[in-house]
PDB file of C-alpha atoms in Angstrom:
ATOM      1  CA  MET N   1     -63.505  16.613   0.148  1.00  0.00           C
ATOM      2  CA  ASP N   2     -61.561  13.199   1.221  1.00  0.00           C
ATOM      3  CA  LEU N   3     -60.168  13.244  -2.255  1.00  0.00           C
ATOM      4  CA  VAL N   4     -58.763  16.892  -2.095  1.00  0.00           C
ATOM      5  CA  VAL N   5     -57.466  15.915   1.294  1.00  0.00           C
ATOM      6  CA  ALA N   6     -55.742  12.775   0.482  1.00  0.00           C
ATOM      7  CA  LYS N   7     -54.227  15.119  -2.733  1.00  0.00           C
ATOM      8  CA  ARG N   8     -52.791  17.484  -0.395  1.00  0.00           C
ATOM      9  CA  GLN N   9     -51.220  15.350   1.823  1.00  0.00           C
ATOM     10  CA  LYS N  10     -49.768  13.374  -0.922  1.00  0.00           C
ATOM     11  CA  MET N  11     -48.344  16.674  -2.232  1.00  0.00           C
ATOM     12  CA  SER N  12     -46.954  17.593   1.180  1.00  0.00           C
ATOM     13  CA  LYS N  13     -45.486  14.305   1.672  1.00  0.00           C
ATOM     14  CA  MET N  14     -43.793  14.579  -2.004  1.00  0.00           C
ATOM     15  CA  SER N  15     -42.528  18.198  -0.955  1.00  0.00           C
ATOM     16  CA  GLU N  16     -40.708  16.618   2.082  1.00  0.00           C
ATOM     17  CA  LEU N  17     -38.973  14.121   0.393  1.00  0.00           C
ATOM     18  CA  THR N  18     -38.276  16.532  -2.316  1.00  0.00           C
ATOM     19  CA  GLN N  19     -36.608  18.814   0.292  1.00  0.00           C
ATOM     20  CA  THR N  20     -34.690  15.780   2.106  1.00  0.00           C
ATOM     21  CA  SER N  21     -32.889  15.279  -1.266  1.00  0.00           C
ATOM     22  CA  SER N  22     -32.356  18.527  -1.830  1.00  0.00           C
ATOM     23  CA  GLU N  23     -30.938  18.367   2.036  1.00  0.00           C
ATOM     24  CA  THR N  24     -28.756  15.436   0.741  1.00  0.00           C
ATOM     25  CA  GLN N  25     -26.924  16.887  -2.036  1.00  0.00           C
ATOM     26  CA  LYS N  26     -25.804  19.957   0.008  1.00  0.00           C
ATOM     27  CA  ILE N  27     -24.522  17.700   1.887  1.00  0.00           C
ATOM     28  CA  GLY N  28     -22.879  15.353   0.093  1.00  0.00           C
ATOM     29  CA  LYS N  29     -22.744  11.385  -0.866  1.00  0.00           C
ATOM     30  CA  PRO N  30     -20.815   9.234   1.777  1.00  0.00           C
ATOM     31  CA  GLU N  31     -17.542   8.698   0.678  1.00  0.00           C
ATOM     32  CA  THR N  32     -16.227   5.009   0.949  1.00  0.00           C
ATOM     33  CA  GLY N  33     -12.696   3.986   1.348  1.00  0.00           C
ATOM     34  CA  VAL N  34     -11.685   7.129   3.992  1.00  0.00           C
ATOM     35  CA  SER N  35      -9.158   5.099   5.911  1.00  0.00           C
ATOM     36  CA  LEU N  36      -8.265   9.094   7.286  1.00  0.00           C
ATOM     37  CA  TYR N  37      -9.803   9.535  10.858  1.00  0.00           C
ATOM     38  CA  ILE N  38      -9.168  13.244  10.402  1.00  0.00           C
ATOM     39  CA  GLU N  39     -10.496  13.582   7.044  1.00  0.00           C
ATOM     40  CA  HIS N  40     -13.550  12.008   8.472  1.00  0.00           C
ATOM     41  CA  TYR N  41     -14.339  12.543  12.000  1.00  0.00           C
ATOM     42  CA  ASP N  42     -16.720  15.377  11.266  1.00  0.00           C
ATOM     43  CA  SER N  43     -18.699  13.984   8.757  1.00  0.00           C
ATOM     44  CA  PRO N  44     -22.440  13.898   8.734  1.00  0.00           C
ATOM     45  CA  TYR N  45     -22.405  10.471   7.825  1.00  0.00           C
ATOM     46  CA  TYR N  46     -19.806   9.331  10.343  1.00  0.00           C
ATOM     47  CA  VAL N  47     -20.554   6.994  13.275  1.00  0.00           C
ATOM     48  CA  ASP N  48     -18.995   7.757  16.537  1.00  0.00           C
ATOM     49  CA  LYS N  49     -16.929   4.091  17.183  1.00  0.00           C
ATOM     50  CA  THR N  50     -14.793   5.804  19.805  1.00  0.00           C
ATOM     51  CA  LEU N  51     -15.839   3.609  22.902  1.00  0.00           C
ATOM     52  CA  LEU N  52     -13.869   0.787  20.721  1.00  0.00           C
ATOM     53  CA  LEU N  53     -11.067   2.575  21.895  1.00  0.00           C
ATOM     54  CA  GLU N  54     -11.807   1.407  25.413  1.00  0.00           C
ATOM     55  CA  LYS N  55     -11.919  -2.507  24.001  1.00  0.00           C
ATOM     56  CA  LEU N  56      -8.515  -2.219  22.352  1.00  0.00           C
ATOM     57  CA  ILE N  57      -6.763  -1.417  25.951  1.00  0.00           C
ATOM     58  CA  ASP N  58      -8.344  -4.416  27.444  1.00  0.00           C
ATOM     59  CA  ASP N  59      -6.677  -7.182  25.216  1.00  0.00           C
ATOM     60  CA  ASP N  60      -2.924  -7.473  24.006  1.00  0.00           C
ATOM     61  CA  HIS N  61      -4.018  -9.279  20.630  1.00  0.00           C
ATOM     62  CA  ILE N  62      -7.043  -8.165  18.599  1.00  0.00           C
ATOM     63  CA  LEU N  63      -8.420  -9.492  15.312  1.00  0.00           C
ATOM     64  CA  VAL N  64     -10.656  -7.416  13.508  1.00  0.00           C
ATOM     65  CA  THR N  65     -12.659  -9.169  10.566  1.00  0.00           C
ATOM     66  CA  ALA N  66     -14.946  -7.513   8.336  1.00  0.00           C
ATOM     67  CA  PRO N  67     -15.866  -7.424   4.739  1.00  0.00           C
ATOM     68  CA  SER N  68     -14.238  -4.370   2.552  1.00  0.00           C
ATOM     69  CA  ARG N  69     -15.720  -0.987   3.289  1.00  0.00           C
ATOM     70  CA  PHE N  70     -16.858  -1.763   6.490  1.00  0.00           C
ATOM     71  CA  GLY N  71     -14.510   1.486   7.867  1.00  0.00           C
ATOM     72  CA  LYS N  72     -11.477  -1.206   9.340  1.00  0.00           C
ATOM     73  CA  SER N  73      -8.665   0.899   8.245  1.00  0.00           C
ATOM     74  CA  LEU N  74     -10.789   3.898   9.859  1.00  0.00           C
ATOM     75  CA  ASN N  75     -11.323   2.536  12.824  1.00  0.00           C
ATOM     76  CA  MET N  76      -7.482   1.617  12.963  1.00  0.00           C
ATOM     77  CA  ASN N  77      -6.578   5.106  11.505  1.00  0.00           C
ATOM     78  CA  MET N  78      -8.774   6.739  14.451  1.00  0.00           C
ATOM     79  CA  ALA N  79      -7.014   4.521  17.259  1.00  0.00           C
ATOM     80  CA  ARG N  80      -3.385   5.571  16.332  1.00  0.00           C
ATOM     81  CA  THR N  81      -4.920   9.232  16.354  1.00  0.00           C
ATOM     82  CA  PHE N  82      -5.876   8.456  19.614  1.00  0.00           C
ATOM     83  CA  PHE N  83      -2.754   6.869  21.571  1.00  0.00           C
ATOM     84  CA  GLU N  84       0.024   8.311  19.497  1.00  0.00           C
ATOM     85  CA  ILE N  85       2.108  10.937  21.258  1.00  0.00           C
ATOM     86  CA  GLU N  86       2.249  14.178  19.319  1.00  0.00           C
ATOM     87  CA  LEU N  87       5.975  15.706  18.983  1.00  0.00           C
ATOM     88  CA  ASP N  88       6.313  19.126  18.633  1.00  0.00           C
ATOM     89  CA  LYS N  89       8.827  20.547  16.052  1.00  0.00           C
ATOM     90  CA  LYS N  90      11.843  19.765  17.934  1.00  0.00           C
ATOM     91  CA  ASN N  91      10.700  16.430  18.240  1.00  0.00           C
ATOM     92  CA  ASN N  92       9.689  16.572  21.837  1.00  0.00           C
ATOM     93  CA  PRO N  93       6.605  15.233  22.920  1.00  0.00           C
ATOM     94  CA  ILE N  94       3.538  17.339  23.604  1.00  0.00           C
ATOM     95  CA  VAL N  95       2.615  18.019  27.514  1.00  0.00           C
ATOM     96  CA  LEU N  96      -1.417  18.016  27.586  1.00  0.00           C
ATOM     97  CA  GLU N  97      -2.685  20.759  30.250  1.00  0.00           C
ATOM     98  CA  VAL N  98      -4.827  18.788  33.125  1.00  0.00           C
ATOM     99  CA  ASN N  99      -6.809  20.183  35.820  1.00  0.00           C
ATOM    100  CA  GLU N 100      -6.434  19.713  39.260  1.00  0.00           C
ATOM    101  CA  ASP N 101      -8.470  16.388  39.273  1.00  0.00           C
ATOM    102  CA  ASN N 102      -5.612  15.481  36.910  1.00  0.00           C
ATOM    103  CA  ASN N 103      -8.454  15.204  33.800  1.00  0.00           C
ATOM    104  CA  LEU N 104      -7.757  17.090  30.566  1.00  0.00           C
ATOM    105  CA  LEU N 105      -8.779  20.522  29.948  1.00  0.00           C
ATOM    106  CA  LYS N 106     -11.272  20.174  27.233  1.00  0.00           C
ATOM    107  CA  ASP N 107     -11.104  23.609  25.448  1.00  0.00           C
ATOM    108  CA  VAL N 108      -7.003  24.450  26.301  1.00  0.00           C
ATOM    109  CA  GLN N 109      -4.833  22.284  24.518  1.00  0.00           C
ATOM    110  CA  PRO N 110      -3.473  24.555  21.865  1.00  0.00           C
ATOM    111  CA  ALA N 111      -0.447  22.396  21.571  1.00  0.00           C
ATOM    112  CA  SER N 112      -2.647  19.299  20.461  1.00  0.00           C
ATOM    113  CA  LYS N 113      -4.182  19.049  17.022  1.00  0.00           C
ATOM    114  CA  ASN N 114      -5.357  15.558  17.710  1.00  0.00           C
ATOM    115  CA  PHE N 115      -7.210  16.602  20.813  1.00  0.00           C
ATOM    116  CA  GLU N 116      -9.711  18.507  18.688  1.00  0.00           C
ATOM    117  CA  LEU N 117     -10.650  15.229  16.999  1.00  0.00           C
ATOM    118  CA  PHE N 118     -12.001  13.623  20.015  1.00  0.00           C
ATOM    119  CA  LYS N 119     -12.996  16.390  22.323  1.00  0.00           C
ATOM    120  CA  ASP N 120     -16.727  15.788  21.032  1.00  0.00           C
ATOM    121  CA  LYS N 121     -16.941  12.024  20.961  1.00  0.00           C
ATOM    122  CA  LYS N 122     -18.184   9.602  23.399  1.00  0.00           C
ATOM    123  CA  ILE N 123     -14.950   8.587  24.291  1.00  0.00           C
ATOM    124  CA  PHE N 124     -14.233  12.072  26.116  1.00  0.00           C
ATOM    125  CA  GLU N 125     -16.743  11.270  28.294  1.00  0.00           C
ATOM    126  CA  ASN N 126     -14.513   8.725  30.000  1.00  0.00           C
ATOM    127  CA  LYS N 127     -12.246  11.065  31.690  1.00  0.00           C
ATOM    128  CA  GLU N 128     -10.220   8.749  33.541  1.00  0.00           C
ATOM    129  CA  PHE N 129      -9.700   7.001  30.187  1.00  0.00           C
ATOM    130  CA  MET N 130      -9.181  10.152  28.348  1.00  0.00           C
ATOM    131  CA  SER N 131      -6.757  11.180  31.108  1.00  0.00           C
ATOM    132  CA  GLU N 132      -4.923   8.021  31.461  1.00  0.00           C
ATOM    133  CA  HIS N 133      -4.356   7.009  27.667  1.00  0.00           C
ATOM    134  CA  PHE N 134      -5.059   9.547  25.467  1.00  0.00           C
ATOM    135  CA  GLY N 135      -1.649  10.784  23.243  1.00  0.00           C
ATOM    136  CA  LYS N 136       0.029   8.403  25.772  1.00  0.00           C
ATOM    137  CA  TYR N 137       1.906   6.014  23.170  1.00  0.00           C
ATOM    138  CA  PRO N 138       4.169   5.681  20.469  1.00  0.00           C
ATOM    139  CA  ALA N 139       2.004   4.885  17.810  1.00  0.00           C
ATOM    140  CA  PHE N 140       3.945   6.008  14.869  1.00  0.00           C
ATOM    141  CA  THR N 141       4.785   5.389  11.014  1.00  0.00           C
ATOM    142  CA  GLY N 142       8.185   7.454  11.374  1.00  0.00           C
ATOM    143  CA  HIS N 143      10.996   7.279  13.330  1.00  0.00           C
ATOM    144  CA  ARG N 144      13.403   9.378  12.331  1.00  0.00           C
ATOM    145  CA  TYR N 145      14.407  10.724  16.193  1.00  0.00           C
ATOM    146  CA  LEU N 146      15.338   7.489  17.024  1.00  0.00           C
ATOM    147  CA  LYS N 147      18.550   7.436  15.041  1.00  0.00           C
ATOM    148  CA  ASP N 148      19.774  10.468  17.532  1.00  0.00           C
ATOM    149  CA  CYS N 149      18.411   9.362  21.278  1.00  0.00           C
ATOM    150  CA  SER N 150      20.112   8.396  23.876  1.00  0.00           C
ATOM    151  CA  ILE N 151      18.975   4.326  23.842  1.00  0.00           C
ATOM    152  CA  TRP N 152      22.099   3.526  22.086  1.00  0.00           C
ATOM    153  CA  LYS N 153      24.308   4.602  25.090  1.00  0.00           C
ATOM    154  CA  SER N 154      23.268   1.168  26.790  1.00  0.00           C
ATOM    155  CA  PRO N 155      25.597  -1.961  25.269  1.00  0.00           C
ATOM    156  CA  LYS N 156      21.582  -3.692  24.861  1.00  0.00           C
ATOM    157  CA  PHE N 157      20.953  -1.409  22.032  1.00  0.00           C
ATOM    158  CA  SER N 158      23.046  -1.585  18.393  1.00  0.00           C
ATOM    159  CA  LYS N 159      22.472   1.675  16.822  1.00  0.00           C
ATOM    160  CA  GLU N 160      24.235  -0.002  13.433  1.00  0.00           C
ATOM    161  CA  ASN N 161      21.263  -2.461  13.928  1.00  0.00           C
ATOM    162  CA  PHE N 162      18.791   0.159  13.633  1.00  0.00           C
ATOM    163  CA  MET N 163      20.071   2.070  10.988  1.00  0.00           C
ATOM    164  CA  ASN N 164      20.056  -1.147   8.782  1.00  0.00           C
ATOM    165  CA  TYR N 165      16.225  -0.920   9.114  1.00  0.00           C
ATOM    166  CA  TYR N 166      15.855   2.844   9.049  1.00  0.00           C
ATOM    167  CA  ASP N 167      18.337   3.675   6.218  1.00  0.00           C
ATOM    168  CA  THR N 168      16.639   2.472   2.971  1.00  0.00           C
ATOM    169  CA  GLU N 169      19.661   2.044   0.232  1.00  0.00           C
ATOM    170  CA  LYS N 170      20.785  -1.139   3.141  1.00  0.00           C
ATOM    171  CA  LYS N 171      17.123  -2.797   3.676  1.00  0.00           C
ATOM    172  CA  ASP N 172      18.877  -5.809   0.964  1.00  0.00           C
ATOM    173  CA  SER N 173      21.463  -6.300   3.363  1.00  0.00           C
ATOM    174  CA  LEU N 174      18.907  -7.397   6.209  1.00  0.00           C
ATOM    175  CA  THR N 175      19.412 -11.199   6.938  1.00  0.00           C
ATOM    176  CA  LEU N 176      15.375 -13.501   7.062  1.00  0.00           C
ATOM    177  CA  ASP N 177      16.049 -13.110  10.562  1.00  0.00           C
ATOM    178  CA  GLN N 178      16.461  -9.248  10.746  1.00  0.00           C
ATOM    179  CA  ILE N 179      13.347  -9.246   8.618  1.00  0.00           C
ATOM    180  CA  LYS N 180      11.306 -11.504  10.885  1.00  0.00           C
ATOM    181  CA  ASN N 181      12.149  -9.797  13.872  1.00  0.00           C
ATOM    182  CA  GLY N 182      12.280  -6.239  12.226  1.00  0.00           C
ATOM    183  CA  LEU N 183       8.505  -5.414  14.054  1.00  0.00           C
ATOM    184  CA  ARG N 184       9.406  -6.445  17.607  1.00  0.00           C
ATOM    185  CA  THR N 185      13.290  -5.250  17.511  1.00  0.00           C
ATOM    186  CA  LEU N 186      11.198  -1.747  16.313  1.00  0.00           C
ATOM    187  CA  ALA N 187       8.883  -2.237  19.179  1.00  0.00           C
ATOM    188  CA  GLU N 188      11.418  -2.990  21.384  1.00  0.00           C
ATOM    189  CA  TYR N 189      13.245   0.399  21.014  1.00  0.00           C
ATOM    190  CA  LEU N 190       9.907   2.311  20.947  1.00  0.00           C
ATOM    191  CA  TYR N 191       8.986   0.951  24.564  1.00  0.00           C
ATOM    192  CA  HIS N 192      12.624   1.899  25.879  1.00  0.00           C
ATOM    193  CA  TYR N 193      12.673   5.498  24.464  1.00  0.00           C
ATOM    194  CA  TYR N 194       9.282   6.332  26.002  1.00  0.00           C
ATOM    195  CA  SER N 195       8.758   3.223  28.768  1.00  0.00           C
ATOM    196  CA  LYS N 196       5.413   2.872  27.524  1.00  0.00           C
ATOM    197  CA  LYS N 197       3.488   0.274  26.041  1.00  0.00           C
ATOM    198  CA  VAL N 198       3.902  -0.185  22.140  1.00  0.00           C
ATOM    199  CA  PHE N 199       0.968  -0.277  19.784  1.00  0.00           C
ATOM    200  CA  VAL N 200       1.351  -1.921  16.389  1.00  0.00           C
ATOM    201  CA  PHE N 201      -1.491  -1.582  13.839  1.00  0.00           C
ATOM    202  CA  ILE N 202      -1.105  -3.566  10.788  1.00  0.00           C
ATOM    203  CA  ASP N 203      -4.051  -3.224   7.989  1.00  0.00           C
ATOM    204  CA  GLU N 204      -5.005  -5.666   5.641  1.00  0.00           C
ATOM    205  CA  PHE N 205      -2.160  -8.272   7.166  1.00  0.00           C
ATOM    206  CA  ASP N 206      -3.887 -11.104   5.413  1.00  0.00           C
ATOM    207  CA  VAL N 207      -3.113  -9.396   1.757  1.00  0.00           C
ATOM    208  CA  PRO N 208       0.327 -11.402   1.045  1.00  0.00           C
ATOM    209  CA  THR N 209      -1.676 -15.016   1.690  1.00  0.00           C
ATOM    210  CA  LEU N 210      -4.587 -13.425  -0.801  1.00  0.00           C
ATOM    211  CA  LYS N 211      -1.850 -12.941  -3.695  1.00  0.00           C
TER     212      LYS N 211
END
């Protein structure tokens, strides 16, 4: 009798393992090297690390070190997606809708694509942080709109200097000092355009030293 029970238990366990294996195959294997948050945020394998965003606000400079395939690029893109100001088709910042307490409305943000990526994550539980920081900073990879903006009316800024960076045909004419100061210069333009803190995300910054 004991032998029969043990055999049945073993067969039941094997059935459970087979079912788990089948379910895993349906879900698919976890992808590695995926660096776009929008492609990964709803994956069954994605670990919610959005609370990391609170730490990014507390420090001016953060260096994240970890072996390859540990999600550094994915988390960096997640941060950019969270903080970046979304623009409409006319390059105007998208205004998010808030309630009487100045908190973001959870289900009524039709203009924001990024909002859908975070409304079910842990960071959304921090209402104050969401309202103060979500979609509030210039964190772009492209800055085409700057060439026609009003900051060039100020004698402090040179549109010609900006166009030297913007126009790829002029990149070879940049001086060594202009190249060294390029990132800082762009950050200054963005700061004065938006009157907001600028986030600069640098992925694999150590690659030049490793080659």
